[in-house]
Short mmCIF file of C-alpha atoms in Angstrom, two decimals:
data_model
loop_
_atom_site.label_atom_id
_atom_site.label_comp_id
_atom_site.label_asym_id
_atom_site.label_seq_id
_atom_site.Cartn_x
_atom_site.Cartn_y
_atom_site.Cartn_z
CA MET A 1 -95.79 171.61 190.28
CA ASP A 2 -92.55 172.10 191.64
CA LEU A 3 -91.98 168.57 191.81
CA ILE A 4 -88.55 168.62 193.73
CA GLU A 5 -89.45 170.98 196.17
CA LYS A 6 -92.88 168.74 197.00
CA ILE A 7 -90.72 165.98 197.91
CA LYS A 8 -88.37 168.02 200.01
CA ASN A 9 -91.43 169.42 201.79
CA LYS A 10 -92.68 165.71 202.27
CA GLU A 11 -96.08 166.53 200.58
CA VAL A 12 -95.78 163.24 199.58
CA PHE A 13 -99.76 162.31 199.42
CA ASP A 14 -100.21 165.10 197.23
CA LEU A 15 -98.22 163.44 194.66
CA LEU A 16 -99.72 160.28 195.32
CA ILE A 17 -103.15 161.52 194.68
CA GLU A 18 -102.00 163.27 191.55
CA ALA A 19 -100.34 160.44 190.42
CA ASN A 20 -103.06 157.79 191.18
CA ARG A 21 -105.66 160.15 188.81
CA ILE A 22 -102.83 160.22 185.84
CA THR A 23 -102.49 156.18 186.15
CA GLU A 24 -106.13 155.84 186.51
CA LYS A 25 -106.96 158.07 183.40
CA VAL A 26 -104.17 157.17 181.35
CA HIS A 27 -103.58 153.52 182.11
CA GLY A 28 -106.34 152.20 184.02
CA LYS A 29 -106.43 149.66 187.25
CA ASP A 30 -104.75 147.07 185.95
CA ILE A 31 -101.36 145.77 187.57
CA THR A 32 -98.97 142.99 185.97
CA LEU A 33 -97.05 140.54 188.00
CA GLU A 34 -93.36 140.57 186.55
CA ARG A 35 -90.75 138.46 186.46
CA ALA A 36 -87.11 139.08 185.43
CA ILE A 37 -85.48 135.71 184.00
CA PHE A 38 -81.83 135.64 184.69
CA LEU A 39 -79.62 133.57 182.26
CA SER A 40 -76.65 133.50 184.22
CA TRP A 41 -74.95 134.44 187.84
CA TRP A 42 -71.39 135.62 186.62
CA CYS A 43 -70.67 138.97 184.93
CA GLU A 44 -66.93 139.87 183.69
CA LYS A 45 -67.27 143.65 184.55
CA GLY A 46 -68.57 142.65 188.24
CA ASP A 47 -67.93 146.22 189.66
CA CYS A 48 -71.17 147.53 190.44
CA LYS A 49 -71.00 148.58 193.84
CA PHE A 50 -74.39 147.44 194.77
CA CYS A 51 -74.79 144.19 192.81
CA TYR A 52 -74.94 140.39 193.73
CA MET A 53 -72.67 139.48 191.20
CA SER A 54 -69.91 141.71 192.34
CA SER A 55 -70.07 139.58 195.23
CA GLN A 56 -69.28 136.31 193.09
CA LYS A 57 -66.99 137.24 190.65
CA ASP A 58 -63.92 136.26 192.47
CA ARG A 59 -65.35 133.05 193.92
CA ILE A 60 -66.64 131.42 190.13
CA GLN A 61 -63.38 129.85 188.51
CA ASP A 62 -65.54 128.63 185.58
CA PRO A 63 -68.09 131.24 184.06
CA GLU A 64 -69.32 128.48 182.09
CA LYS A 65 -70.75 126.99 185.17
CA ALA A 66 -72.96 129.83 185.98
CA LYS A 67 -74.57 129.75 183.10
CA ARG A 68 -78.35 128.43 183.66
CA HIS A 69 -79.57 124.99 182.02
CA VAL A 70 -81.56 126.34 178.93
CA LYS A 71 -84.16 123.82 179.98
CA GLY A 72 -84.67 125.44 183.26
CA ILE A 73 -85.08 128.90 181.82
CA TYR A 74 -87.56 127.70 179.27
CA ALA A 75 -89.58 125.69 182.17
CA GLU A 76 -89.76 129.12 183.99
CA ALA A 77 -90.94 131.04 181.09
CA GLU A 78 -93.46 128.53 180.86
CA LEU A 79 -94.71 128.58 184.19
CA THR A 80 -94.77 132.48 183.97
CA LYS A 81 -96.79 131.87 181.03
CA ARG A 82 -99.43 129.44 183.28
CA MET A 83 -99.53 131.86 186.14
CA GLY A 84 -100.59 135.05 183.94
CA TRP A 85 -97.12 136.74 184.78
CA ASN A 86 -94.86 138.85 182.20
CA ILE A 87 -90.99 138.39 181.62
CA GLU A 88 -89.61 141.64 182.53
CA PHE A 89 -86.81 140.89 180.96
CA LEU A 90 -83.90 138.45 180.11
CA SER A 91 -80.53 139.16 182.06
CA GLY A 92 -77.47 138.26 182.29
CA GLY A 93 -74.02 139.50 183.09
CA TYR A 94 -71.35 140.69 180.87
CA GLY A 95 -69.29 138.28 179.22
CA ILE A 96 -70.58 134.99 179.41
CA TYR A 97 -73.26 134.86 176.40
CA GLU A 98 -72.85 135.02 172.36
CA THR A 99 -75.44 136.90 170.97
CA SER A 100 -76.65 134.12 168.43
CA GLU A 101 -77.27 132.04 172.17
CA ILE A 102 -79.15 134.73 173.76
CA LYS A 103 -81.15 135.02 170.65
CA GLU A 104 -81.97 131.47 170.33
CA ILE A 105 -83.06 131.58 174.04
CA SER A 106 -85.39 134.78 173.16
CA GLU A 107 -86.66 132.99 169.84
CA THR A 108 -88.23 130.07 172.19
CA ILE A 109 -89.51 132.22 174.75
CA TYR A 110 -91.37 133.93 172.22
CA ASP A 111 -92.47 130.53 170.84
CA ILE A 112 -93.36 129.39 174.40
CA THR A 113 -95.49 132.62 175.76
CA ASP A 114 -96.45 134.11 172.54
CA ASN A 115 -95.00 137.42 173.68
CA PRO A 116 -91.38 138.70 172.58
CA VAL A 117 -89.04 139.50 175.17
CA TRP A 118 -87.36 142.86 176.36
CA LEU A 119 -83.46 142.16 177.00
CA ASN A 120 -81.23 143.70 179.64
CA ILE A 121 -77.91 141.96 178.49
CA GLY A 122 -75.84 145.10 179.00
CA ILE A 123 -74.31 147.46 176.53
CA THR A 124 -74.42 145.67 173.46
CA ASN A 125 -73.71 146.80 169.56
CA ASP A 126 -75.27 143.50 167.93
CA LEU A 127 -78.99 144.64 168.03
CA ASP A 128 -79.52 144.69 164.47
CA GLN A 129 -78.64 140.59 164.97
CA TYR A 130 -82.09 140.27 166.81
CA GLY A 131 -85.90 140.56 164.93
CA GLU A 132 -89.56 140.04 165.89
CA GLU A 133 -88.81 137.56 169.37
CA ILE A 134 -87.56 141.57 170.76
CA VAL A 135 -89.89 144.12 171.90
CA GLY A 136 -87.35 146.27 173.57
CA ILE A 137 -84.01 146.55 175.50
CA THR A 138 -83.34 147.90 178.69
CA GLY A 139 -80.42 150.04 179.52
CA ALA A 140 -78.96 149.09 183.59
CA VAL A 141 -78.57 152.55 184.28
CA GLU A 142 -79.04 152.45 187.84
CA THR A 143 -78.64 156.06 188.76
CA PRO A 144 -79.35 158.99 186.02
CA ASN A 145 -76.53 161.51 187.24
CA PRO A 146 -73.67 161.17 185.30
CA GLN A 147 -71.15 161.72 188.08
CA PHE A 148 -72.69 159.51 190.67
CA GLN A 149 -73.50 156.90 187.83
CA HIS A 150 -69.55 156.70 187.32
CA HIS A 151 -69.06 156.45 191.31
CA VAL A 152 -71.65 153.33 191.40
CA CYS A 153 -71.04 151.38 188.41
CA PRO A 154 -67.56 152.44 187.03
CA SER A 155 -67.72 149.97 184.19
CA LYS A 156 -70.84 150.81 182.92
CA SER A 157 -70.57 153.80 180.46
CA LEU A 158 -73.97 155.78 180.57
CA THR A 159 -72.88 157.44 177.49
CA GLU A 160 -72.75 153.90 175.76
CA ILE A 161 -75.66 153.06 177.53
CA LYS A 162 -77.24 155.97 175.99
CA SER A 163 -75.94 155.32 172.43
CA MET A 164 -76.82 151.66 172.67
CA LEU A 165 -80.71 152.64 173.15
CA THR A 166 -80.86 155.64 170.83
CA GLN A 167 -79.66 152.38 168.25
CA ALA A 168 -82.37 150.71 169.84
CA GLY A 169 -84.91 153.38 168.97
CA GLN A 170 -83.55 153.30 165.45
CA LEU A 171 -84.11 149.62 164.91
CA GLY A 172 -87.93 149.87 166.15
CA TYR A 173 -87.39 148.45 169.39
CA LYS A 174 -89.19 150.04 172.73
CA LYS A 175 -86.45 151.48 175.33
CA ALA A 176 -86.58 151.16 179.32
CA ILE A 177 -84.01 151.83 182.15
CA THR A 178 -83.82 150.75 185.39
CA ILE A 179 -83.25 152.86 188.37
CA ILE A 180 -82.26 151.63 192.20
CA ILE A 181 -83.67 153.94 194.71
CA GLY A 182 -81.57 153.87 197.67
CA LEU A 183 -78.11 154.12 196.51
CA GLY A 184 -77.27 157.37 198.35
CA GLU A 185 -78.25 159.69 195.21
CA GLU A 186 -79.50 163.49 195.46
CA ILE A 187 -83.15 164.48 195.47
CA GLU A 188 -81.86 166.94 192.67
CA HIS A 189 -80.77 164.09 190.63
CA LEU A 190 -84.32 163.50 189.78
CA ASN A 191 -83.71 166.54 187.46
CA ASP A 192 -81.18 163.94 185.76
CA LEU A 193 -83.48 161.39 185.25
CA PHE A 194 -86.25 163.52 183.69
CA ASP A 195 -83.71 164.79 181.24
CA LEU A 196 -82.74 161.19 180.33
CA ILE A 197 -85.94 159.92 179.87
CA GLU A 198 -87.10 162.86 177.65
CA GLU A 199 -83.75 162.80 175.69
CA LEU A 200 -84.01 159.31 174.95
CA GLU A 201 -87.86 159.08 174.69
CA ILE A 202 -87.70 156.18 177.21
CA ASP A 203 -91.02 154.00 176.86
CA ARG A 204 -90.43 151.99 180.34
CA ILE A 205 -88.88 152.43 183.23
CA ILE A 206 -88.17 150.07 186.18
CA PHE A 207 -87.67 151.40 189.65
CA TYR A 208 -85.74 148.83 192.33
CA SER A 209 -85.32 149.46 195.88
CA LEU A 210 -82.01 148.82 197.00
CA ASN A 211 -81.47 145.11 198.33
CA PRO A 212 -78.33 145.01 200.51
CA HIS A 213 -76.26 141.93 199.47
CA PRO A 214 -73.65 141.01 201.76
CA ASP A 215 -69.95 141.64 200.30
CA THR A 216 -70.76 144.30 198.94
CA GLU A 217 -70.39 148.18 199.83
CA TYR A 218 -74.16 148.64 200.59
CA HIS A 219 -74.45 145.64 202.97
CA LEU A 220 -75.05 148.10 205.65
CA THR A 221 -76.90 150.80 204.19
CA PRO A 222 -80.59 150.93 205.17
CA GLN A 223 -83.32 150.51 202.62
CA PRO A 224 -85.13 153.50 201.16
CA ALA A 225 -88.04 154.65 203.12
CA SER A 226 -91.18 153.45 201.55
CA LEU A 227 -92.52 157.44 200.97
CA TYR A 228 -89.56 158.49 199.40
CA TYR A 229 -89.16 155.73 196.93
CA ALA A 230 -93.10 156.32 196.56
CA SER A 231 -92.36 160.08 195.76
CA ILE A 232 -89.85 159.71 193.07
CA VAL A 233 -92.07 157.00 191.11
CA ALA A 234 -94.93 159.53 191.60
CA SER A 235 -92.63 162.11 190.26
CA VAL A 236 -91.79 160.17 187.05
CA ARG A 237 -95.80 159.54 186.55
CA ILE A 238 -97.02 163.01 187.03
CA ARG A 239 -94.06 164.50 184.50
CA PHE A 240 -94.38 161.39 182.20
CA PRO A 241 -98.17 160.27 182.08
CA ASN A 242 -97.56 158.04 179.35
CA ILE A 243 -94.75 155.92 180.51
CA GLU A 244 -94.90 152.64 181.63
CA ILE A 245 -93.51 152.00 185.42
CA ILE A 246 -92.44 148.93 187.01
CA THR A 247 -91.59 148.94 190.74
CA GLY A 248 -89.54 146.21 192.59
CA THR A 249 -89.73 145.24 196.09
CA TRP A 250 -88.54 142.52 198.35
CA THR A 251 -90.36 140.08 200.90
CA ASP A 252 -89.41 142.30 203.84
CA ASN A 253 -90.98 145.20 201.92
CA LEU A 254 -94.22 143.95 200.67
CA ALA A 255 -96.10 147.02 202.65
CA ASN A 256 -94.57 149.09 199.73
CA ILE A 257 -96.58 147.99 197.50
CA GLY A 258 -100.01 149.61 197.99
CA VAL A 259 -98.13 152.57 198.09
CA LEU A 260 -96.28 152.28 194.82
CA LEU A 261 -99.50 151.25 193.01
CA LYS A 262 -101.05 154.72 194.07
CA ALA A 263 -97.75 156.39 193.29
CA GLY A 264 -98.30 155.19 189.68
CA SER A 265 -96.58 151.68 188.89
CA ASN A 266 -98.34 149.55 186.15
CA GLY A 267 -96.33 146.57 187.65
CA ILE A 268 -94.60 144.80 190.35
CA THR A 269 -91.27 142.70 190.22
CA LYS A 270 -88.48 141.40 191.96
CA PHE A 271 -89.94 138.83 194.04
CA PRO A 272 -88.11 135.37 194.99
CA LEU A 273 -91.25 133.79 192.91
CA PHE A 274 -91.24 130.02 193.38
CA LYS A 275 -90.57 130.73 197.12
CA MET A 276 -93.41 132.54 197.64
CA TYR A 277 -96.13 130.98 195.32
CA GLY A 278 -99.27 130.13 197.09
CA ASN A 279 -98.30 130.80 200.44
CA ARG A 280 -99.19 133.58 202.68
CA PHE A 281 -96.40 136.00 200.93
CA GLY A 282 -98.04 135.41 197.52
CA ARG A 283 -101.27 136.29 198.76
CA ARG A 284 -100.27 139.08 200.56
CA VAL A 285 -99.16 140.77 197.40
CA GLU A 286 -102.85 140.16 196.30
CA GLU A 287 -104.01 141.66 199.19
CA GLU A 288 -101.77 144.80 198.85
CA VAL A 289 -103.38 144.68 194.95
CA ARG A 290 -106.90 144.85 195.86
CA TRP A 291 -106.30 147.26 198.89
CA ALA A 292 -104.89 149.79 196.44
CA ASP A 293 -108.25 149.40 194.55
CA LYS A 294 -106.04 147.85 191.56
CA ASN A 295 -107.01 144.94 189.30
CA LEU A 296 -104.13 141.89 189.59
CA VAL A 297 -103.26 140.28 185.72
CA GLY A 298 -102.35 136.75 186.59
CA SER A 299 -102.28 135.01 190.01
CA PHE A 300 -99.88 134.63 193.10
CA SER A 301 -101.80 131.71 194.73
CA ASP A 302 -103.85 129.38 192.50
CA MET A 303 -102.07 126.34 192.53
CA GLU A 304 -104.68 124.91 189.65
CA ARG A 305 -102.92 127.45 186.93
CA ILE A 306 -99.65 125.76 187.33
CA LYS A 307 -100.54 122.15 187.07
CA GLY A 308 -100.32 120.16 183.94
CA ASN A 309 -97.67 119.46 181.41
CA ASP A 310 -96.39 120.97 178.19
CA PRO A 311 -97.02 118.28 175.49
CA LEU A 312 -95.34 120.32 172.93
CA ARG A 313 -91.98 120.25 175.24
CA PRO A 314 -91.91 116.79 177.17
CA GLU A 315 -88.09 117.51 177.61
CA LEU A 316 -89.31 120.06 179.60
CA ASP A 317 -91.65 118.42 182.11
CA PRO A 318 -89.24 117.57 184.61
CA PHE A 319 -87.78 120.97 185.26
CA ILE A 320 -91.32 122.50 185.24
CA GLN A 321 -92.29 119.60 187.89
CA ARG A 322 -89.08 120.95 189.96
CA TYR A 323 -90.82 124.47 189.92
CA ILE A 324 -94.36 123.04 191.05
CA ASP A 325 -92.78 121.05 193.87
CA MET A 326 -90.82 123.69 195.02
CA CYS A 327 -94.14 126.21 195.32
CA TYR A 328 -95.96 123.25 197.10
CA GLU A 329 -93.09 122.56 199.54
CA ASN A 330 -92.79 126.59 200.12
CA LYS A 331 -96.91 126.50 201.28
CA ASP A 332 -95.68 126.17 204.69
CA ILE A 333 -92.95 129.26 204.31
CA LYS A 334 -90.23 126.48 205.07
CA ARG A 335 -87.73 128.15 202.79
CA ILE A 336 -88.07 131.78 203.17
#
């Protein structure tokens, strides 16, 4: 099957049928809810042309103030555990955290959730300083064609990302990459993606749909068509049956979810969790999963799951309660 030709010919439904068949045979029907936990809102590179952090760099005089309170991070981890979600990865901009700090945060989250975490912290040479608290390393590739990647992310060397992921594999960690659909890539760049997955023996790929942020070069760029997005995901599923695929969308594109699940996605991400949990947006996500004939792991609406204290960490209670209150405040969609 020539996957690129099928995409060009708009034979998307053929791709979806084949991708869904492969997914259910290899992975079953379970679908996870994934939550990226951000450690800060500042990045010293700050020149990826699509990135929210690039719009904030010149506005932040003291990067230390862009770091999140660590108890808020731990409270978020505790609530994702209660909801039955996975932590997609820990993420933070370049040049704000020491390796020892990230290691300590990772160890605590591992203790809270009983699951080792993925890291998406940029290019680092310090992977050998981590231990069992880490399950895998994510390289923020964003787009796989080397020339286009350099244009979109001029300070994130694809060569260095590949070197980091190679080291991760040598240390026994799983390897993941992120890809953003809708940056202006060409369909032929799919071959670059296939080559990258094969070269690095990637275990997991996380797709995002472009979310145009104000004050970035993409602020007037339309988001990619749902069937185009799905055709890329389906092609990767068909070519790599065993790879784990996570797909992201936003509140204005929840209708993407069902077609992405049929395209081969194992999990869904990129939600403003505490603005959606328990209200009609969260329930819509659950309906999309149900109508795709998949089984949702965890909940996006069960308010009973988020209640209760964590007696082992009483110092987190005020931070946990703040998130719980936000969920209740947003049941009538006041904040979206």
